[in-house]
Short mmCIF file of C-alpha atoms and ligand atoms in Angstrom, two decimals:
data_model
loop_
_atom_site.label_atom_id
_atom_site.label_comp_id
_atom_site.label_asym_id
_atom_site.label_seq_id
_atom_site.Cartn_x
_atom_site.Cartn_y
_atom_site.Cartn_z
CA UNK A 1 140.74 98.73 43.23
CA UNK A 2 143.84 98.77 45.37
CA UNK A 3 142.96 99.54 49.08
CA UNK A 4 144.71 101.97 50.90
CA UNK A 5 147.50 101.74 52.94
CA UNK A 6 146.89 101.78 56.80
CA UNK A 7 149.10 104.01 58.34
CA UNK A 8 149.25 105.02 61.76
CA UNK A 9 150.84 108.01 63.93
CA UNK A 10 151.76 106.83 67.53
CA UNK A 11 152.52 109.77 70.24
CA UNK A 12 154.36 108.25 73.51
CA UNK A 13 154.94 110.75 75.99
CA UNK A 14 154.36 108.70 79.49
CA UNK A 15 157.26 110.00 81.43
CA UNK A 16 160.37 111.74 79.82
CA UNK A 17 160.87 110.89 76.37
CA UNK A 18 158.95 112.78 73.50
CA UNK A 19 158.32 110.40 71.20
CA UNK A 20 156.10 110.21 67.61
CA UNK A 21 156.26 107.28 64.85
CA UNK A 22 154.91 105.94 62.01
CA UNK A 23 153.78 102.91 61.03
CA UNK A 24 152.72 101.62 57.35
CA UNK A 25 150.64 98.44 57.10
CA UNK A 26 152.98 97.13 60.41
CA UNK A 27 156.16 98.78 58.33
CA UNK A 28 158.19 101.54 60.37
CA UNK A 29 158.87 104.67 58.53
CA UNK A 30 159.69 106.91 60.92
CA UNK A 31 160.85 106.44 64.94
CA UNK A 32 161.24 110.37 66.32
CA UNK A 33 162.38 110.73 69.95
CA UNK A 34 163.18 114.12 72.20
CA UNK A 35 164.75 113.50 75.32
CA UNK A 36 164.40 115.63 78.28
CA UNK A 37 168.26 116.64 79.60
CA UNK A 38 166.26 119.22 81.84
CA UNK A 39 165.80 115.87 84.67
CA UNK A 40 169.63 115.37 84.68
CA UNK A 41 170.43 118.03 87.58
CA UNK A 42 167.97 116.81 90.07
CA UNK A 43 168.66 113.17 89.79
CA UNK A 44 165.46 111.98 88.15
CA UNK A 45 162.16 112.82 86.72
CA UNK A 46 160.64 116.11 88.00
CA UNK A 47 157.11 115.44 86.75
CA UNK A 48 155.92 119.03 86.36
CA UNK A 49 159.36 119.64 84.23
CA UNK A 50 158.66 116.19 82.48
CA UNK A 51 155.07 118.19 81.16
CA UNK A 52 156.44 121.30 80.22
CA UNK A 53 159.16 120.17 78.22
CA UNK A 54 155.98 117.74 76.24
CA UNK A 55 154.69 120.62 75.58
CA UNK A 56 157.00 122.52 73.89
CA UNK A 57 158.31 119.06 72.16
CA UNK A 58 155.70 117.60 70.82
CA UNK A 59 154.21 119.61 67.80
CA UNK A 60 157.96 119.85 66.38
CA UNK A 61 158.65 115.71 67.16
CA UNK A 62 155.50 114.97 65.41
CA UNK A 63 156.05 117.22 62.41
CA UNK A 64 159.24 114.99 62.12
CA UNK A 65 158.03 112.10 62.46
CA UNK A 66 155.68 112.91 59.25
CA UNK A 67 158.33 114.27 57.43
CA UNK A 68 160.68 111.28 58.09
CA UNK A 69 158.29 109.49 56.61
CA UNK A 70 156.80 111.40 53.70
CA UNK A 71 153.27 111.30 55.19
CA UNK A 72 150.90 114.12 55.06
CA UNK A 73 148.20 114.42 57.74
CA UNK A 74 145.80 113.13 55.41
CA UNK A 75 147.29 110.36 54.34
CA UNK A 76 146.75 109.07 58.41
CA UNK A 77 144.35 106.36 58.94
CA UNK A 78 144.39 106.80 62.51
CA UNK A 79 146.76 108.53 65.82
CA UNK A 80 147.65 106.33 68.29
CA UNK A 81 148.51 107.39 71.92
CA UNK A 82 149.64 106.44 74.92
CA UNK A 83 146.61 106.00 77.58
CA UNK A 84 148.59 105.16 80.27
CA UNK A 85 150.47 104.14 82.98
CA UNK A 86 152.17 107.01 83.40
CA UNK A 87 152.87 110.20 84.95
CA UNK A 88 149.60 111.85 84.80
CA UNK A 89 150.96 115.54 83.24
CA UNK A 90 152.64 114.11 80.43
CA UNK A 91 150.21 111.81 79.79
CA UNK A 92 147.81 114.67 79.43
CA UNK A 93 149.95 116.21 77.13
CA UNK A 94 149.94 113.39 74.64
CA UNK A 95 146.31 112.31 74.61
CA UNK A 96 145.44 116.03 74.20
CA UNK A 97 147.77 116.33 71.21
CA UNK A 98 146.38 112.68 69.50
CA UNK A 99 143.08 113.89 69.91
CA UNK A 100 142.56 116.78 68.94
CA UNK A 101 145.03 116.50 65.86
CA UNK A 102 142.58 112.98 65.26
CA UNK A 103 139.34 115.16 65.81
CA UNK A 104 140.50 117.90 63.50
CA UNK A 105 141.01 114.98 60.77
CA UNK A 106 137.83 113.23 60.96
CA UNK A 107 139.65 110.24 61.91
CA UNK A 108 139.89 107.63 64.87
CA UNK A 109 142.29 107.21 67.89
CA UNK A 110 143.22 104.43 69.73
CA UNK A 111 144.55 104.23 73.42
CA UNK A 112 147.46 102.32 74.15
CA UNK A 113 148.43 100.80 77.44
CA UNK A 114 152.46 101.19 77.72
CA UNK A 115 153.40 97.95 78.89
CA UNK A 116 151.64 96.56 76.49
CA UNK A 117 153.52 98.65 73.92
CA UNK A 118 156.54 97.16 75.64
CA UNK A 119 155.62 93.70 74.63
CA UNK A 120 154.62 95.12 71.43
CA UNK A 121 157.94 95.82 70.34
CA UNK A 122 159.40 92.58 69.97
CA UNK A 123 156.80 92.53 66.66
CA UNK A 124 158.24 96.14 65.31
CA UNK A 125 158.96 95.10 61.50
CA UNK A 126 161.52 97.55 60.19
CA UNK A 127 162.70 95.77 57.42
CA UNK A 128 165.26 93.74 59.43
CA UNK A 129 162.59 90.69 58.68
CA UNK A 130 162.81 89.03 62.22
CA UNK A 131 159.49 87.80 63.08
CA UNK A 132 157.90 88.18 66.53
CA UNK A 133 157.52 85.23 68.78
CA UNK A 134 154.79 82.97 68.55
CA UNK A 135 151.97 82.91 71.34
CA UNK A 136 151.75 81.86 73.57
CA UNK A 137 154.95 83.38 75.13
CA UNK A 138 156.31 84.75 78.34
CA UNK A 139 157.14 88.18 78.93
CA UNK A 140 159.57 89.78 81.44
CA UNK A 141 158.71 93.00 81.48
CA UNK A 142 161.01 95.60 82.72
CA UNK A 143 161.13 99.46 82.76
CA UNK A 144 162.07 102.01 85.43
CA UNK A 145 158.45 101.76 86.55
CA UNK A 146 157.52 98.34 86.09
CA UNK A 147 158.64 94.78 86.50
CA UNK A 148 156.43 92.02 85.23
CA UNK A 149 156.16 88.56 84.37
CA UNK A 150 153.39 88.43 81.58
CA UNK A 151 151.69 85.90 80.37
CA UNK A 152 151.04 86.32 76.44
CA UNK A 153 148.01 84.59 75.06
CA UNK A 154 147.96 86.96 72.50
CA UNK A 155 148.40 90.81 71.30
CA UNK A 156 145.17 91.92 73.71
CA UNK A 157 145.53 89.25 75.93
CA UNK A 158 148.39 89.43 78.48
CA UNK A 159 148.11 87.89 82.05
CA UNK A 160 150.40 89.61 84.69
CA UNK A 161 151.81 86.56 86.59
CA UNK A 162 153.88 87.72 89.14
CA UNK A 163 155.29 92.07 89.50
CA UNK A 164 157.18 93.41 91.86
CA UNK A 165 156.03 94.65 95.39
CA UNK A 166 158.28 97.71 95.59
CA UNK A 167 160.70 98.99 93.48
CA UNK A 168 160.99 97.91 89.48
CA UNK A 169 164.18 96.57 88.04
CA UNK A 170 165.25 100.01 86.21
CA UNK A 171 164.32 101.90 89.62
CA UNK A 172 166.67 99.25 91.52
CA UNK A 173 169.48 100.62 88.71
CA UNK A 174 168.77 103.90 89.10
CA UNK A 175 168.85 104.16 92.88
CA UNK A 176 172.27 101.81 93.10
CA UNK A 177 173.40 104.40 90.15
CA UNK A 178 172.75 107.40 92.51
CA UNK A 179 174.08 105.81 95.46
CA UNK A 180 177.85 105.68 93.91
CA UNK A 181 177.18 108.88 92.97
CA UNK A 182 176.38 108.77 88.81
CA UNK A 183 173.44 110.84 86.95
CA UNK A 184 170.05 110.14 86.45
CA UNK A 185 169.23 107.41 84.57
CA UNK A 186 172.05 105.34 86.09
CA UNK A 187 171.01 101.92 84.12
CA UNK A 188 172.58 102.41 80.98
CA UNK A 189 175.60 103.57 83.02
CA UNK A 190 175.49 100.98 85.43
CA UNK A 191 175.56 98.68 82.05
CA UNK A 192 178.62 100.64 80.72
CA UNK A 193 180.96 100.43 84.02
CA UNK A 194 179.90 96.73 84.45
CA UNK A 195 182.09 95.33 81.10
CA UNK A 196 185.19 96.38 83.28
CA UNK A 197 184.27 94.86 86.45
CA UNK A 198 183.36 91.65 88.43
CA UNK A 199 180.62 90.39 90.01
CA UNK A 200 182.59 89.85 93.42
CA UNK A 201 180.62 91.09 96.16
CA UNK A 202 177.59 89.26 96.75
CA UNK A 203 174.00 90.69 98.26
CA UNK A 204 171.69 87.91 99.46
CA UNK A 205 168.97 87.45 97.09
CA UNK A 206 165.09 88.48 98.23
CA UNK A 207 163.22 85.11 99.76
CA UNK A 208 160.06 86.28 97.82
CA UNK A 209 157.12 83.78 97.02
CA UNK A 210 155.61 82.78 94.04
CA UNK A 211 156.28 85.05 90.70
CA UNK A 212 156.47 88.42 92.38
CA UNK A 213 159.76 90.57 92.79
CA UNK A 214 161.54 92.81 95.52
CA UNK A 215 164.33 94.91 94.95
CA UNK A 216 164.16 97.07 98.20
CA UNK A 217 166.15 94.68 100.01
CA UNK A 218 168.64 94.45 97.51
CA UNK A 219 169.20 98.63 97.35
CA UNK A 220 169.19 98.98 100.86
CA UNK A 221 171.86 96.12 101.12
CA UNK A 222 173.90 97.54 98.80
CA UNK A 223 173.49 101.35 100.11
CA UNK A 224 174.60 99.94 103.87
CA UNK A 225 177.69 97.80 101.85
CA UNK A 226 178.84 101.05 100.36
CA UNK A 227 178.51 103.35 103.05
CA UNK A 228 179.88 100.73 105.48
CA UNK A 229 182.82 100.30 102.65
CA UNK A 230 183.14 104.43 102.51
CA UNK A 231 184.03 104.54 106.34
CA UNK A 232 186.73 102.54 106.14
CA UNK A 233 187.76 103.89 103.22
CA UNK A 234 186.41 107.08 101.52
CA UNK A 235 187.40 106.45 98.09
CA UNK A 236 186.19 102.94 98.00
CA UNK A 237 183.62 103.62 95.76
CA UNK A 238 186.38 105.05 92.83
CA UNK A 239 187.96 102.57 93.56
CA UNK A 240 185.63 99.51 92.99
CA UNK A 241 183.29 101.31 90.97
CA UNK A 242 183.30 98.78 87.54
CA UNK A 243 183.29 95.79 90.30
CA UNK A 244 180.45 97.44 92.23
CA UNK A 245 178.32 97.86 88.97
CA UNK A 246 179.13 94.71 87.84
CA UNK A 247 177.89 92.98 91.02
CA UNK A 248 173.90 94.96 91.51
CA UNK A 249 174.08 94.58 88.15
CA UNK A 250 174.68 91.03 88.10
CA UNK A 251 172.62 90.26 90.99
CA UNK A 252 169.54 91.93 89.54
CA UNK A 253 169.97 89.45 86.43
CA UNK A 254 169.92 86.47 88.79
CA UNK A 255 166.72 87.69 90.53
CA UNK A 256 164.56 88.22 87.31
CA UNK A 257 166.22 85.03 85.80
CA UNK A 258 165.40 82.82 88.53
CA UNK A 259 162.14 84.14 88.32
CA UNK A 260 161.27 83.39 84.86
CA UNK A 261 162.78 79.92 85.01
CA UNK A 262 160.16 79.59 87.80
CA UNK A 263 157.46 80.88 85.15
CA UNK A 264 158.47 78.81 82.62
CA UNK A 265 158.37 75.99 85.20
CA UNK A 266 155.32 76.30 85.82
CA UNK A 267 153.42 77.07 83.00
CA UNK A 268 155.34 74.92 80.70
CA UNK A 269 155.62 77.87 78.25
CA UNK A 270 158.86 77.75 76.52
CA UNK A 271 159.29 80.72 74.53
CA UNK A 272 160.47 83.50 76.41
CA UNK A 273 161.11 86.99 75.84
CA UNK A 274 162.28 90.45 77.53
CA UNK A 275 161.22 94.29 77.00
CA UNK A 276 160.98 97.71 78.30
CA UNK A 277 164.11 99.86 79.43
CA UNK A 278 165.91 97.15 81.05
CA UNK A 279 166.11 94.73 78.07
CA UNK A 280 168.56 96.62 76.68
CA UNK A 281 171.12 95.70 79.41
CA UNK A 282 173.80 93.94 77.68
CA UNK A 283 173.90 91.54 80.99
CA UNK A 284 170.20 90.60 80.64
CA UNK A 285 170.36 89.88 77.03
CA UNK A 286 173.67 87.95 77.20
CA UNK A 287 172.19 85.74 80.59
CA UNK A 288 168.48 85.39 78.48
CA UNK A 289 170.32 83.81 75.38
CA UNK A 290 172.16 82.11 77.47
CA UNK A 291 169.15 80.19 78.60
CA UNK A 292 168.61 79.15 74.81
CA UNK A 293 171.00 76.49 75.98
CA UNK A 294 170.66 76.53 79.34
CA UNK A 295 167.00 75.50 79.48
CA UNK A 296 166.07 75.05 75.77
CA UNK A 297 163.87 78.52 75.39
CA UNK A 298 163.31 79.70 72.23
CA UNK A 299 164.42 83.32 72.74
CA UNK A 300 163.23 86.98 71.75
CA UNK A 301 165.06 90.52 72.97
CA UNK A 302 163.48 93.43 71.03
CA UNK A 303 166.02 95.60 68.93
CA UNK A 304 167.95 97.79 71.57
CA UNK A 305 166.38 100.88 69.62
CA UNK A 306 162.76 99.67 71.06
CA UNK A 307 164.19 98.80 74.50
CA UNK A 308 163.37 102.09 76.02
CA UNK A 309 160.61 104.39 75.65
CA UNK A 310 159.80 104.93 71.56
CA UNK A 311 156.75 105.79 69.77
CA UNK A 312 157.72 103.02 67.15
CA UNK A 313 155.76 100.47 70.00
CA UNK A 314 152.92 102.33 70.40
CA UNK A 315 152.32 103.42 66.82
CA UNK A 316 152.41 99.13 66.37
CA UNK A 317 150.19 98.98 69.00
CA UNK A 318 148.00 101.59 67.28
CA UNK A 319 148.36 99.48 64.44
CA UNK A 320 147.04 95.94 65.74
CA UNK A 321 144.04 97.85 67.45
CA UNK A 322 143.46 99.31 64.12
CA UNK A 323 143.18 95.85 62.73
CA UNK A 324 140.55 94.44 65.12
CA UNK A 325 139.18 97.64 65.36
CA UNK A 326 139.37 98.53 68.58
CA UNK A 327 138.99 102.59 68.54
CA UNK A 328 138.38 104.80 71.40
CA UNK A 329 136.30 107.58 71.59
CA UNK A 330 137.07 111.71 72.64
CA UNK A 331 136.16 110.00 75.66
CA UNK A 332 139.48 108.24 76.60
CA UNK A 333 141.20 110.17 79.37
CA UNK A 334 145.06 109.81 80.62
CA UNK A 335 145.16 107.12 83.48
CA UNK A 336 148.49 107.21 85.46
CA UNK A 337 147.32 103.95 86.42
CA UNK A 338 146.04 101.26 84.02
CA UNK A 339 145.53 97.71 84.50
CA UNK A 340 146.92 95.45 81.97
O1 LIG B 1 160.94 101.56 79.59
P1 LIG B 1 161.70 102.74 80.04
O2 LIG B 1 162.43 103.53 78.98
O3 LIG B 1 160.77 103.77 80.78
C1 LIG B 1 159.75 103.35 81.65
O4 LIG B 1 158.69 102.93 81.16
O5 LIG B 1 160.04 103.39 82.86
O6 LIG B 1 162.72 102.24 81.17
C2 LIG B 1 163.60 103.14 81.78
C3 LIG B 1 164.47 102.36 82.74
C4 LIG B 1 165.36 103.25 83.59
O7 LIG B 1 165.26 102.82 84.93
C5 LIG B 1 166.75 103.01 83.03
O8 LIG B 1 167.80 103.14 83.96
C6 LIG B 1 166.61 101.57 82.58
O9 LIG B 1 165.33 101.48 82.03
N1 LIG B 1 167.61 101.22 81.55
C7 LIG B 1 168.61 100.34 81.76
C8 LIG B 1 169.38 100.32 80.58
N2 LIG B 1 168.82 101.19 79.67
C9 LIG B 1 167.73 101.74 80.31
N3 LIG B 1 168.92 99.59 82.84
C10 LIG B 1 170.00 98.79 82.74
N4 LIG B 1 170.78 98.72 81.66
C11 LIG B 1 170.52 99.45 80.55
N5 LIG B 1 171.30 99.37 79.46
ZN1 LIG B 2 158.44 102.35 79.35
#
């Protein structure tokens, strides 16, 4: 008797992105995600907004999803979701979905924490055969909400060794990004401008102990630079624009790579990796590998497709639960916040 196949629908809908995917036995069929352009005019993520436009996404993003990947509803084993962090809204919107659309198949669902989903996708197998890296690893974890340095015993059992105490590495991007005057999300701008510039004016970096992070200092250094800059000048940010990205942008990189050199310091770990939003900065992945040399790591970036939000993480999340059979009940609620 063959057995048959485990396959698993994950729903992501934590902030802006619509997201559903399926995953076969830990094989990626289909990766579905709506963005929301509706954010774009006020210069970032109007929550309410954010939950309305779930709404009216997310039956037509999942029917895709199934359709990519020649799946009928009853050939699910199980609809994985994300839990939480997240705005609370468009969290609701997703868990809703997953379970009822689980309840009305008789089968189970399985609540994913979204970092965690984050480190999950350096193990998305898409039939590109790279492997994951072997625990235990350490994780820099960075999104527009987050910044983390994770400790990775294994797929349920992540440490958070140091975070940051204000803003996250993508917010610090963002907020530079809208102080020169560029759209909502400014990192993958910010990225763009910086191949044409240089790194040559210089913030002083945070004097912050231990593992933890601060960007605060760094925006509001770089907001008084440019406005100091402006007076003297009032088109010095057309000007210097590709220089000015290239320098927040490279002294963001320093900060969360003198930080994990610290990490790896100190807990002797040398296999390193990067995810969420921000580890699809072309500067972070370029000064991570560098390290490969550098200090010896043995380096892992996840594909730039799993970077940013995607369903694709959670339905692998989804998927390892499945395998050690850790289901949730109708019970599970949204939590906008959710410890690690
Ligand atoms: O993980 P993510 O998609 O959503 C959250 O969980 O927050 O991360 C979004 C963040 C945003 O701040 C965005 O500007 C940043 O990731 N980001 C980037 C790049 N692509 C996305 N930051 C710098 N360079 C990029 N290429
Ligand atoms: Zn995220």
């Amino acid at each position: 008797m063959t057995r048959a196949p485990v396959t698993i629908l994950g729903i992501e809908s934590s902030c802006d992105e619509t997201a559903a995917a399926v995953i076969q036995n830990g094989n990626l069929l289909a990766n579905i995600i709506a963005n929301q352009d509706v954010h774009r005019q006020y210069g970032g993520v109007v929550p309410e907004l954010a939950s309305r436009e779930h709404q009216k996404n997310i039956v037509p993003v999942v029917d895709s999803a199934l359709k990519t990947a020649g799946i009928s509803n009853k050939d699910l084993s199980a609809v994985a979701f994300t839990q939480g962090p997240g705005l609370l809204g468009s969290l609701l919107v997703g868990s809703s979905f997953a379970k009822s659309f689980a309840l009305a198949l008789g089968i189970p669902i399985l609540g994913v924490h979204h970092m965690q989903a984050h480190v999950h996708a350096l193990f998305i197998e898409d039939g590109s055969g790279t492997p994951g890296p072997e625990f235990p690893f350490l994780c820099l974890t960075v999104s527009g909400g987050h910044t983390q340095i994770v400790r990775v015993n294994d797929h349920f059992n992540m440490q958070v060794l140091g975070e940051t105490l204000d803003d996250a590495a993508g917010e610090a991007f963002d907020k530079a990004a809208k102080i020169m005057g560029l759209p909502y999300p400014g990192g993958p701008l910010i990225d763009k401008l910086a191949k044409e510039g240089k790194p040559i004016f210089k913030f002083p970096p945070p004097q912050i102990p231990g593992l933890d992070f601060s960007f605060s200092g760094l925006k509001t250094a770089f907001l008084y630079f440019v406005r100091d800059e402006q007076a003297k000048d009032q088109s010095f940010i057309d000007k210097n624009k590709a220089d000015l990205c290239a320098s927040i942008q490279s002294s963001i990189i320093n900060i969360l790579i003198a930080k994990l050199r610290k990490a790896s310091a100190e807990t002797g770990i040398r296999t390193l990796a990067v995810a969420g939003g921000v580890s699809a900065n072309s500067g972070l992945r370029v000064a991570i590998e560098k390290e490969r040399t550098d200090s010896g790591w043995n380096v892992f970036t996840p594909k730039l497709q799993y970077c940013t939000d995607n369903a694709a993480m959670v339905a692998m999340t989804g998927y390892l639960k499945y395998r050690t059979k850790q289901f949730d009940t109708q019970e599970a609620t949204a939590l906008a916040r959710f410890g690690m």
